[in-house]
Amino acid sequence: MLIADLHIHSSYSRATAKTLNPENLWLAAQRKGIGLLGTGDFTHPVWLQELEQKLVETGDGAYELNPESARALAAEVPGPCRAPVRFLLSGEISTIYKRHGVTRKVHSLILAPDFAAARRINARLDRLGNITSDGRPILGLDTRDLLELCLDEAPEVIFIPAHIWTPWFSLFGSKSGFDALEECFDDLSGHIHALETGLSSDPAMNWRLSALDRYKLVSNSDAHSPAKLAREANLLTCEPTYPALAHALSSPGGEGLAGTLEFFPHEGKYHLDGHRKCGVRLEPSETRELGGLCPVCGKPLTVGVLSRVEDLADRPEGYLPPNAPNFESIVPLNEVVGEVMQRGPATKGVTQAVEQLLAEVGPELFILRQAPLEELERVGGPVLSEAVRRMRAGEVVLEGGFDGEFGVVKLFTPQEREQLKGQGSLWREAPSTRRQLKKKALTKPEPAPPLLSLAESTGDRLNPEQQQAVAHRGAPLIVRAGPGAGKTRVLVARAAGLVEEGAAPGRVLMITFTRKAAEEMAGRLAGEHPAAALVKVSTFHALGREILAQALGRELVILGETERAALIKELAARFELRPSWAELTLTRLKQQVHPEPEAEIAPLWQAYESALAERGALDLDDLVRRAALALEESADLAHTWGARFDHVLVDEYQDSNQAQVSLLKFLLAGGASLAAIGDPDQAIYGFRGASREGFLRFAQDFPGAMGIGLTRNYRNGEAILQAAQGLLASDPDPGRLSLSAQAGPGVKPVWAELTSPKAEAAWVAAKIVELTGGLDSRQVERGDAGELAPRDIAVLYRLHAQAAPLAQALAQAGIPFQVAGQEPLAETDPLDFKAQRVSLMSMHAAKGLEFAAVFVVGVEEGLLPYQPPNGEPADLGEERRLLYVAMTRAGQSLFLSRAKARSLFGVGGPRAASPLLGDIPTGALRTERVVSRRRARQIDLFA
DNA sequence: TCGGGCAGTCTTTTT
DNA sequence: GACTGCCCGA
């Protein structure tokens, strides 16, 4: 019989023993009696490298410690324990992602057939996330997609959902799992053959689900230290090779896998239900009676494994399937001896006694399972043999674990201990009074924010104003819509409505400002109505390009951004002008169809234009302007494009500039209808020639215009909206709409002041861990868990230069993230577009997006409003709107923060809070006092 | 013609 | 703080 423990961790995983290296694993495996051991953490490149150096292949994907090391270490293995140890490459991956609107956190055990396959899988994972920060990496990837990736790289991969019943991180977990395996793995469900039952459940509990009949049940230790190896394990009758194991775990018959060694499930940390903080432990029936709520704090209970099994079970307790594999419940030897000696399982005396047993009897699992009781009595005394007998017979006293608290298994009653006292060699040790473990006072966690509806609008129905905007026909329409008012929804519904009324979809034009917005819009249109998918969606730039290409009869040569900068730099030097100023000024000029360059720029303007002409090239800004010019110059062209569309819709109208409006007028010349939507309070592209005034001038540009206001905000909690609207009040506008929050009161935005950008980044990372409900179980067990997925969270900054420390802190915390606009450096993976991560992006880039939680960092003087060194004075109004945009991205939670000192472009020193902060009404924010970590540790020590 | 040293510069974005 | 471009000496 071969004992296999396939799920362990290395020292490269969080909260694991530093001694977890190949040599110590080899030693520990023999002491336990394990013949086949997973290496753990093969996804960690450094660990994998160490394994490659220290292990040699024995053929068929199994490895052993190199002979030199084995010889050198042999003396350290107690004689009766010496036996061969084979390794298989194993690892665990944590996926955290949103599926069907619910945050899912699932752990998967993966066995790779050989080093080459492990490296292939790692190469793919490396492109999708951070696999170096932790031996058990966290990826924002759907578990199904992870399986697909593994199958792509190694079709023979063994993929096992890990500890399937634990509440926080598992396939069937009550907090973030699924009700059926197929919900998780979809079309790839057939590739799953085995399930890991975890410490808190045993096979008997799993047999109660007929849905699991077709799966092999395996048990592993998930050890974080050598001592915990094989606390659960598998009994194999097959050869110690990868293919043999793969066969044993997938063959429909029983061959190969004879059974498992199990914890008493009660001893697991999540067997029963309850609240650790409230001291409430409940049986499943009690939980049901209480409606799942804690009788002390009233919040939802942490529902444990037993409850969860009962919820999904379709068979009664005690059901025994035909040909049920065997399983044995065991208690770790140091716990057995600890109880015999009335000492803690990790105390010196117990350790010595265990050592003696290993040296005289054999490996731990042999002692627990097979050693003759007489022999145990001879070495350890009658109490020990009686303890082991009871364990083998299942005569134990159990106290179920709950909400992260381990359960207790007792072999003796106190009276028995008295009676047995004084007998046997192990018993001679004087019992010490058990020290009461002093529990650290838990910091009181903040109340969990009430979940707000993030729905963009009220279900399927449009509100009356939205409806009016959709149904309006005739005169040009301008819709002024605050954040979260359902702009996109109105545009999509309007376009679809026009098509349904009989408009030819190809003659309906939807204009956006970015390609991303265009793509999203096209997707939404396709979802709304099959014919609406044919509506033309384009950016102003793409449209200009199309018009110009037609006018010129050829494809355009467009000067790249770097070439343009180089050219301007060259010319600026010739005319003794600052290149950055020249670039900006040229761009601004080109936002008009007929620019009038002022004297200072005129020579450069002319030189630049002739340089372009010489190359037969255009720059980006030319696309719209030149298209408008071409339409002015050619009546034919103007006629063609004036008749091209029957309906034109424009998104984000506050971003349009004079050249774009001019182009728009040409498109409407043949009588097409116009509907524009936007929010002048979100005009943040003044540097590109767009101004809020352009929006307010709509009625002059398009006479007879009809205006509609959308005032119901479906995105932000009321507290967030109030703070944001308060900010704007410093910039009065009689036309401004007063918005009403539909999503409930929500919680106040948080304001925090940190000492440095690094401290600020660390604070953000810690908050994100909280919001996602912890990324590992230790974090989860600390308190109330948030339920956001990484993709629900964004960190917004004024300058890209702020991204670096944030990225570093998030990487360190193992949070999947992406920095917008600087991805193409690394090779992209086909699964990249599906990966879900925390977004780090500029406030500008965040316009039009929404997130459940938003961090606005660097709310500091000089940074917001940004004051460029020796540049023009900042446009306070525009920067205020920028902060407004940033704040209104947040649905549930908004965090504003600053560093008290920051060095920007080399100049360091203290920095005040942003003057814009003073525009937010006092009381609209909740200031969070942040204690630095060093200080916090001191307080902790003296408490 | 090379390279070391020094001064000047540093947003936000569109195909 | 990091990069570029320019000047100057060898």
PDB file of C-alpha atoms in Angstrom, chain A residues 361-580:
ATOM      1  CA  VAL A 361       8.153   1.356  16.187  1.00  0.00           C
ATOM      2  CA  GLY A 362       8.102   2.969  12.736  1.00  0.00           C
ATOM      3  CA  PRO A 363       6.556   5.853  10.799  1.00  0.00           C
ATOM      4  CA  GLU A 364       3.669   7.819  12.296  1.00  0.00           C
ATOM      5  CA  LEU A 365       0.962   6.432  10.040  1.00  0.00           C
ATOM      6  CA  PHE A 366       2.120   2.894  10.823  1.00  0.00           C
ATOM      7  CA  ILE A 367       1.926   3.663  14.530  1.00  0.00           C
ATOM      8  CA  LEU A 368      -1.523   5.137  14.241  1.00  0.00           C
ATOM      9  CA  ARG A 369      -2.995   2.561  11.882  1.00  0.00           C
ATOM     10  CA  GLN A 370      -1.172  -0.750  12.065  1.00  0.00           C
ATOM     11  CA  ALA A 371       1.309  -1.142  14.885  1.00  0.00           C
ATOM     12  CA  PRO A 372       0.319  -3.949  17.305  1.00  0.00           C
ATOM     13  CA  LEU A 373      -1.104  -2.434  20.467  1.00  0.00           C
ATOM     14  CA  GLU A 374       1.192  -4.559  22.601  1.00  0.00           C
ATOM     15  CA  GLU A 375       4.165  -2.978  20.955  1.00  0.00           C
ATOM     16  CA  LEU A 376       2.795   0.493  21.564  1.00  0.00           C
ATOM     17  CA  GLU A 377       2.228  -0.474  25.166  1.00  0.00           C
ATOM     18  CA  ARG A 378       5.787  -1.750  25.418  1.00  0.00           C
ATOM     19  CA  VAL A 379       7.245   1.525  24.112  1.00  0.00           C
ATOM     20  CA  GLY A 380       4.724   4.102  25.255  1.00  0.00           C
ATOM     21  CA  GLY A 381       2.795   2.501  28.028  1.00  0.00           C
ATOM     22  CA  PRO A 382      -0.811   1.305  28.386  1.00  0.00           C
ATOM     23  CA  VAL A 383      -2.337   4.759  28.126  1.00  0.00           C
ATOM     24  CA  LEU A 384      -0.862   5.249  24.725  1.00  0.00           C
ATOM     25  CA  SER A 385      -2.006   1.878  23.461  1.00  0.00           C
ATOM     26  CA  GLU A 386      -5.481   2.524  24.818  1.00  0.00           C
ATOM     27  CA  ALA A 387      -5.514   5.965  23.177  1.00  0.00           C
ATOM     28  CA  VAL A 388      -4.574   4.496  19.815  1.00  0.00           C
ATOM     29  CA  ARG A 389      -7.078   1.696  20.204  1.00  0.00           C
ATOM     30  CA  ARG A 390      -9.863   4.194  20.823  1.00  0.00           C
ATOM     31  CA  MET A 391      -8.785   6.308  17.896  1.00  0.00           C
ATOM     32  CA  ARG A 392      -8.803   3.286  15.604  1.00  0.00           C
ATOM     33  CA  ALA A 393     -12.235   2.299  16.876  1.00  0.00           C
ATOM     34  CA  GLY A 394     -13.596   5.804  16.561  1.00  0.00           C
ATOM     35  CA  GLU A 395     -14.287   5.990  20.302  1.00  0.00           C
ATOM     36  CA  VAL A 396     -13.589   9.677  20.603  1.00  0.00           C
ATOM     37  CA  VAL A 397     -15.211  12.745  22.114  1.00  0.00           C
ATOM     38  CA  LEU A 398     -15.757  15.425  19.521  1.00  0.00           C
ATOM     39  CA  GLU A 399     -16.314  19.137  19.681  1.00  0.00           C
ATOM     40  CA  GLY A 400     -16.924  20.566  16.242  1.00  0.00           C
ATOM     41  CA  GLY A 401     -14.806  23.377  14.833  1.00  0.00           C
ATOM     42  CA  PHE A 402     -16.520  26.479  13.441  1.00  0.00           C
ATOM     43  CA  ASP A 403     -15.792  29.801  11.749  1.00  0.00           C
ATOM     44  CA  GLY A 404     -12.055  29.233  11.567  1.00  0.00           C
ATOM     45  CA  GLU A 405     -11.702  27.693  15.023  1.00  0.00           C
ATOM     46  CA  PHE A 406     -10.308  24.166  15.022  1.00  0.00           C
ATOM     47  CA  GLY A 407     -12.500  21.536  16.634  1.00  0.00           C
ATOM     48  CA  VAL A 408     -11.331  19.296  19.440  1.00  0.00           C
ATOM     49  CA  VAL A 409     -10.964  15.530  19.483  1.00  0.00           C
ATOM     50  CA  LYS A 410     -10.538  13.925  22.903  1.00  0.00           C
ATOM     51  CA  LEU A 411      -9.616  10.308  23.600  1.00  0.00           C
ATOM     52  CA  PHE A 412     -10.020  10.355  27.364  1.00  0.00           C
ATOM     53  CA  THR A 413     -12.304  11.868  29.919  1.00  0.00           C
ATOM     54  CA  PRO A 414     -10.707  13.715  32.840  1.00  0.00           C
ATOM     55  CA  GLN A 415     -11.684  10.956  35.280  1.00  0.00           C
ATOM     56  CA  GLU A 416      -9.968   8.349  33.156  1.00  0.00           C
ATOM     57  CA  ARG A 417      -6.799  10.359  33.182  1.00  0.00           C
ATOM     58  CA  GLU A 418      -6.826  10.291  36.974  1.00  0.00           C
ATOM     59  CA  GLN A 419      -7.292   6.536  37.009  1.00  0.00           C
ATOM     60  CA  LEU A 420      -4.540   5.864  34.506  1.00  0.00           C
ATOM     61  CA  LYS A 421      -2.154   8.244  36.121  1.00  0.00           C
ATOM     62  CA  GLY A 422       1.250   7.004  37.036  1.00  0.00           C
ATOM     63  CA  GLN A 423       1.354   4.045  34.695  1.00  0.00           C
ATOM     64  CA  GLY A 424       3.567   3.519  31.673  1.00  0.00           C
ATOM     65  CA  SER A 425       6.800   5.051  30.621  1.00  0.00           C
ATOM     66  CA  LEU A 426       5.292   7.986  28.850  1.00  0.00           C
ATOM     67  CA  TRP A 427       3.028   8.634  31.748  1.00  0.00           C
ATOM     68  CA  ARG A 428       5.798   9.240  34.202  1.00  0.00           C
ATOM     69  CA  GLU A 429       6.058  12.777  32.972  1.00  0.00           C
ATOM     70  CA  ALA A 430       4.469  15.138  35.466  1.00  0.00           C
ATOM     71  CA  PRO A 431       1.364  16.649  33.974  1.00  0.00           C
ATOM     72  CA  SER A 432       1.568  20.407  33.682  1.00  0.00           C
ATOM     73  CA  THR A 433      -1.384  22.653  34.033  1.00  0.00           C
ATOM     74  CA  ARG A 434      -2.610  23.618  30.673  1.00  0.00           C
ATOM     75  CA  ARG A 435      -1.906  27.230  30.070  1.00  0.00           C
ATOM     76  CA  GLN A 436      -4.864  29.244  29.035  1.00  0.00           C
ATOM     77  CA  LEU A 437      -4.120  30.737  25.682  1.00  0.00           C
ATOM     78  CA  LYS A 438      -4.676  34.419  25.938  1.00  0.00           C
ATOM     79  CA  LYS A 439      -6.633  35.510  23.001  1.00  0.00           C
ATOM     80  CA  LYS A 440      -5.550  38.693  21.327  1.00  0.00           C
ATOM     81  CA  ALA A 441      -8.289  41.266  21.401  1.00  0.00           C
ATOM     82  CA  LEU A 442      -9.640  41.604  17.958  1.00  0.00           C
ATOM     83  CA  THR A 443      -9.928  45.110  16.595  1.00  0.00           C
ATOM     84  CA  LYS A 444     -13.531  45.889  16.077  1.00  0.00           C
ATOM     85  CA  PRO A 445     -14.172  45.631  12.361  1.00  0.00           C
ATOM     86  CA  GLU A 446     -16.068  48.343  10.535  1.00  0.00           C
ATOM     87  CA  PRO A 447     -19.672  47.536   9.792  1.00  0.00           C
ATOM     88  CA  ALA A 448     -20.010  46.006   6.373  1.00  0.00           C
ATOM     89  CA  PRO A 449     -21.396  48.470   3.857  1.00  0.00           C
ATOM     90  CA  PRO A 450     -24.901  47.597   2.802  1.00  0.00           C
ATOM     91  CA  LEU A 451     -24.919  46.177  -0.664  1.00  0.00           C
ATOM     92  CA  LEU A 452     -26.239  48.680  -3.136  1.00  0.00           C
ATOM     93  CA  SER A 453     -27.732  47.806  -6.396  1.00  0.00           C
ATOM     94  CA  LEU A 454     -25.178  48.538  -9.055  1.00  0.00           C
ATOM     95  CA  ALA A 455     -27.745  48.136 -11.774  1.00  0.00           C
ATOM     96  CA  GLU A 456     -27.377  50.945 -14.220  1.00  0.00           C
ATOM     97  CA  SER A 457     -31.081  51.482 -14.252  1.00  0.00           C
ATOM     98  CA  THR A 458     -34.297  50.160 -12.864  1.00  0.00           C
ATOM     99  CA  GLY A 459     -34.304  46.689 -14.306  1.00  0.00           C
ATOM    100  CA  ASP A 460     -35.678  46.588 -17.792  1.00  0.00           C
ATOM    101  CA  ARG A 461     -37.838  49.629 -17.524  1.00  0.00           C
ATOM    102  CA  LEU A 462     -36.735  53.113 -18.467  1.00  0.00           C
ATOM    103  CA  ASN A 463     -37.686  55.941 -16.183  1.00  0.00           C
ATOM    104  CA  PRO A 464     -39.936  58.657 -17.641  1.00  0.00           C
ATOM    105  CA  GLU A 465     -37.085  61.021 -18.552  1.00  0.00           C
ATOM    106  CA  GLN A 466     -35.096  58.240 -20.130  1.00  0.00           C
ATOM    107  CA  GLN A 467     -38.171  57.187 -22.022  1.00  0.00           C
ATOM    108  CA  GLN A 468     -38.691  60.709 -23.264  1.00  0.00           C
ATOM    109  CA  ALA A 469     -35.108  60.849 -24.534  1.00  0.00           C
ATOM    110  CA  VAL A 470     -35.560  57.537 -26.299  1.00  0.00           C
ATOM    111  CA  ALA A 471     -38.890  58.406 -27.856  1.00  0.00           C
ATOM    112  CA  HIS A 472     -38.248  62.001 -28.905  1.00  0.00           C
ATOM    113  CA  ARG A 473     -38.336  62.519 -32.666  1.00  0.00           C
ATOM    114  CA  GLY A 474     -37.788  65.609 -34.805  1.00  0.00           C
ATOM    115  CA  ALA A 475     -35.806  68.546 -33.449  1.00  0.00           C
ATOM    116  CA  PRO A 476     -32.182  68.067 -32.383  1.00  0.00           C
ATOM    117  CA  LEU A 477     -32.076  66.571 -28.916  1.00  0.00           C
ATOM    118  CA  ILE A 478     -29.602  67.335 -26.184  1.00  0.00           C
ATOM    119  CA  VAL A 479     -29.746  65.202 -23.077  1.00  0.00           C
ATOM    120  CA  ARG A 480     -27.977  66.437 -19.994  1.00  0.00           C
ATOM    121  CA  ALA A 481     -27.312  63.419 -17.853  1.00  0.00           C
ATOM    122  CA  GLY A 482     -25.512  63.206 -14.556  1.00  0.00           C
ATOM    123  CA  PRO A 483     -23.244  60.309 -13.629  1.00  0.00           C
ATOM    124  CA  GLY A 484     -24.929  56.930 -13.387  1.00  0.00           C
ATOM    125  CA  ALA A 485     -28.080  58.208 -15.067  1.00  0.00           C
ATOM    126  CA  GLY A 486     -28.071  55.520 -17.731  1.00  0.00           C
ATOM    127  CA  LYS A 487     -26.574  57.427 -20.678  1.00  0.00           C
ATOM    128  CA  THR A 488     -25.436  54.393 -22.583  1.00  0.00           C
ATOM    129  CA  ARG A 489     -28.699  52.686 -21.902  1.00  0.00           C
ATOM    130  CA  VAL A 490     -30.662  55.591 -23.352  1.00  0.00           C
ATOM    131  CA  LEU A 491     -28.497  55.743 -26.464  1.00  0.00           C
ATOM    132  CA  VAL A 492     -28.747  52.011 -27.033  1.00  0.00           C
ATOM    133  CA  ALA A 493     -32.492  52.006 -26.475  1.00  0.00           C
ATOM    134  CA  ARG A 494     -32.902  54.967 -28.802  1.00  0.00           C
ATOM    135  CA  ALA A 495     -30.853  53.387 -31.593  1.00  0.00           C
ATOM    136  CA  ALA A 496     -32.685  50.104 -31.181  1.00  0.00           C
ATOM    137  CA  GLY A 497     -36.012  51.937 -31.136  1.00  0.00           C
ATOM    138  CA  LEU A 498     -35.199  53.710 -34.388  1.00  0.00           C
ATOM    139  CA  VAL A 499     -34.308  50.413 -36.023  1.00  0.00           C
ATOM    140  CA  GLU A 500     -37.472  48.785 -34.741  1.00  0.00           C
ATOM    141  CA  GLU A 501     -39.476  51.657 -36.200  1.00  0.00           C
ATOM    142  CA  GLY A 502     -38.022  50.834 -39.577  1.00  0.00           C
ATOM    143  CA  ALA A 503     -34.854  52.911 -39.810  1.00  0.00           C
ATOM    144  CA  ALA A 504     -32.204  51.151 -41.879  1.00  0.00           C
ATOM    145  CA  PRO A 505     -29.603  50.145 -39.285  1.00  0.00           C
ATOM    146  CA  GLY A 506     -26.740  51.036 -41.623  1.00  0.00           C
ATOM    147  CA  ARG A 507     -28.111  54.570 -41.800  1.00  0.00           C
ATOM    148  CA  VAL A 508     -28.034  55.050 -38.052  1.00  0.00           C
ATOM    149  CA  LEU A 509     -24.724  56.403 -36.741  1.00  0.00           C
ATOM    150  CA  MET A 510     -23.547  56.270 -33.155  1.00  0.00           C
ATOM    151  CA  ILE A 511     -20.520  58.407 -32.376  1.00  0.00           C
ATOM    152  CA  THR A 512     -18.291  57.871 -29.359  1.00  0.00           C
ATOM    153  CA  PHE A 513     -14.952  59.350 -28.366  1.00  0.00           C
ATOM    154  CA  THR A 514     -12.899  56.258 -27.722  1.00  0.00           C
ATOM    155  CA  ARG A 515     -12.610  52.940 -29.469  1.00  0.00           C
ATOM    156  CA  LYS A 516     -13.239  51.203 -26.178  1.00  0.00           C
ATOM    157  CA  ALA A 517     -16.527  53.038 -25.796  1.00  0.00           C
ATOM    158  CA  ALA A 518     -17.373  52.200 -29.408  1.00  0.00           C
ATOM    159  CA  GLU A 519     -16.721  48.515 -28.815  1.00  0.00           C
ATOM    160  CA  GLU A 520     -18.804  48.482 -25.684  1.00  0.00           C
ATOM    161  CA  MET A 521     -21.609  50.315 -27.432  1.00  0.00           C
ATOM    162  CA  ALA A 522     -21.545  47.897 -30.364  1.00  0.00           C
ATOM    163  CA  GLY A 523     -21.757  45.012 -27.930  1.00  0.00           C
ATOM    164  CA  ARG A 524     -24.702  46.521 -26.100  1.00  0.00           C
ATOM    165  CA  LEU A 525     -26.500  47.234 -29.371  1.00  0.00           C
ATOM    166  CA  ALA A 526     -26.043  43.661 -30.519  1.00  0.00           C
ATOM    167  CA  GLY A 527     -27.464  42.482 -27.223  1.00  0.00           C
ATOM    168  CA  GLU A 528     -30.485  44.738 -27.517  1.00  0.00           C
ATOM    169  CA  HIS A 529     -31.763  43.771 -30.939  1.00  0.00           C
ATOM    170  CA  PRO A 530     -30.292  41.637 -33.731  1.00  0.00           C
ATOM    171  CA  ALA A 531     -30.791  44.359 -36.339  1.00  0.00           C
ATOM    172  CA  ALA A 532     -29.333  47.003 -34.024  1.00  0.00           C
ATOM    173  CA  ALA A 533     -26.027  45.168 -34.315  1.00  0.00           C
ATOM    174  CA  LEU A 534     -25.804  46.658 -37.811  1.00  0.00           C
ATOM    175  CA  VAL A 535     -25.930  50.240 -36.552  1.00  0.00           C
ATOM    176  CA  LYS A 536     -22.714  52.009 -37.448  1.00  0.00           C
ATOM    177  CA  VAL A 537     -20.685  52.757 -34.346  1.00  0.00           C
ATOM    178  CA  SER A 538     -17.649  54.930 -34.865  1.00  0.00           C
ATOM    179  CA  THR A 539     -15.370  57.403 -33.156  1.00  0.00           C
ATOM    180  CA  PHE A 540     -15.090  60.928 -34.556  1.00  0.00           C
ATOM    181  CA  HIS A 541     -11.534  60.130 -35.558  1.00  0.00           C
ATOM    182  CA  ALA A 542     -12.435  56.926 -37.388  1.00  0.00           C
ATOM    183  CA  LEU A 543     -15.241  58.737 -39.171  1.00  0.00           C
ATOM    184  CA  GLY A 544     -12.919  61.535 -40.220  1.00  0.00           C
ATOM    185  CA  ARG A 545     -10.457  59.012 -41.504  1.00  0.00           C
ATOM    186  CA  GLU A 546     -13.135  57.331 -43.598  1.00  0.00           C
ATOM    187  CA  ILE A 547     -14.297  60.624 -45.087  1.00  0.00           C
ATOM    188  CA  LEU A 548     -10.757  61.747 -45.844  1.00  0.00           C
ATOM    189  CA  ALA A 549      -9.751  58.454 -47.382  1.00  0.00           C
ATOM    190  CA  GLN A 550     -12.696  58.770 -49.710  1.00  0.00           C
ATOM    191  CA  ALA A 551     -11.881  62.385 -50.532  1.00  0.00           C
ATOM    192  CA  LEU A 552      -8.269  61.613 -51.296  1.00  0.00           C
ATOM    193  CA  GLY A 553      -8.953  58.304 -52.966  1.00  0.00           C
ATOM    194  CA  ARG A 554      -6.231  56.593 -50.962  1.00  0.00           C
ATOM    195  CA  GLU A 555      -5.450  55.315 -47.512  1.00  0.00           C
ATOM    196  CA  LEU A 556      -3.974  57.905 -45.218  1.00  0.00           C
ATOM    197  CA  VAL A 557      -0.486  58.087 -43.819  1.00  0.00           C
ATOM    198  CA  ILE A 558      -0.849  59.016 -40.180  1.00  0.00           C
ATOM    199  CA  LEU A 559       2.096  60.290 -38.264  1.00  0.00           C
ATOM    200  CA  GLY A 560       2.704  58.198 -35.168  1.00  0.00           C
ATOM    201  CA  GLU A 561       2.804  59.829 -31.775  1.00  0.00           C
ATOM    202  CA  THR A 562       6.570  59.475 -31.412  1.00  0.00           C
ATOM    203  CA  GLU A 563       7.284  60.686 -34.935  1.00  0.00           C
ATOM    204  CA  ARG A 564       5.071  63.674 -34.336  1.00  0.00           C
ATOM    205  CA  ALA A 565       6.841  64.481 -31.090  1.00  0.00           C
ATOM    206  CA  ALA A 566      10.231  64.165 -32.779  1.00  0.00           C
ATOM    207  CA  LEU A 567       9.211  66.444 -35.620  1.00  0.00           C
ATOM    208  CA  ILE A 568       7.803  69.073 -33.298  1.00  0.00           C
ATOM    209  CA  LYS A 569      10.856  68.894 -31.133  1.00  0.00           C
ATOM    210  CA  GLU A 570      13.089  69.510 -34.115  1.00  0.00           C
ATOM    211  CA  LEU A 571      10.997  72.450 -35.294  1.00  0.00           C
ATOM    212  CA  ALA A 572      10.617  73.855 -31.786  1.00  0.00           C
ATOM    213  CA  ALA A 573      14.385  73.947 -31.481  1.00  0.00           C
ATOM    214  CA  ARG A 574      14.578  75.857 -34.764  1.00  0.00           C
ATOM    215  CA  PHE A 575      12.109  78.480 -33.541  1.00  0.00           C
ATOM    216  CA  GLU A 576      13.365  78.456 -29.969  1.00  0.00           C
ATOM    217  CA  LEU A 577      10.099  77.299 -28.439  1.00  0.00           C
ATOM    218  CA  ARG A 578       9.414  74.768 -25.715  1.00  0.00           C
ATOM    219  CA  PRO A 579       8.490  71.475 -27.407  1.00  0.00           C
ATOM    220  CA  SER A 580       5.833  70.518 -24.883  1.00  0.00           C
TER     221      SER A 580
END
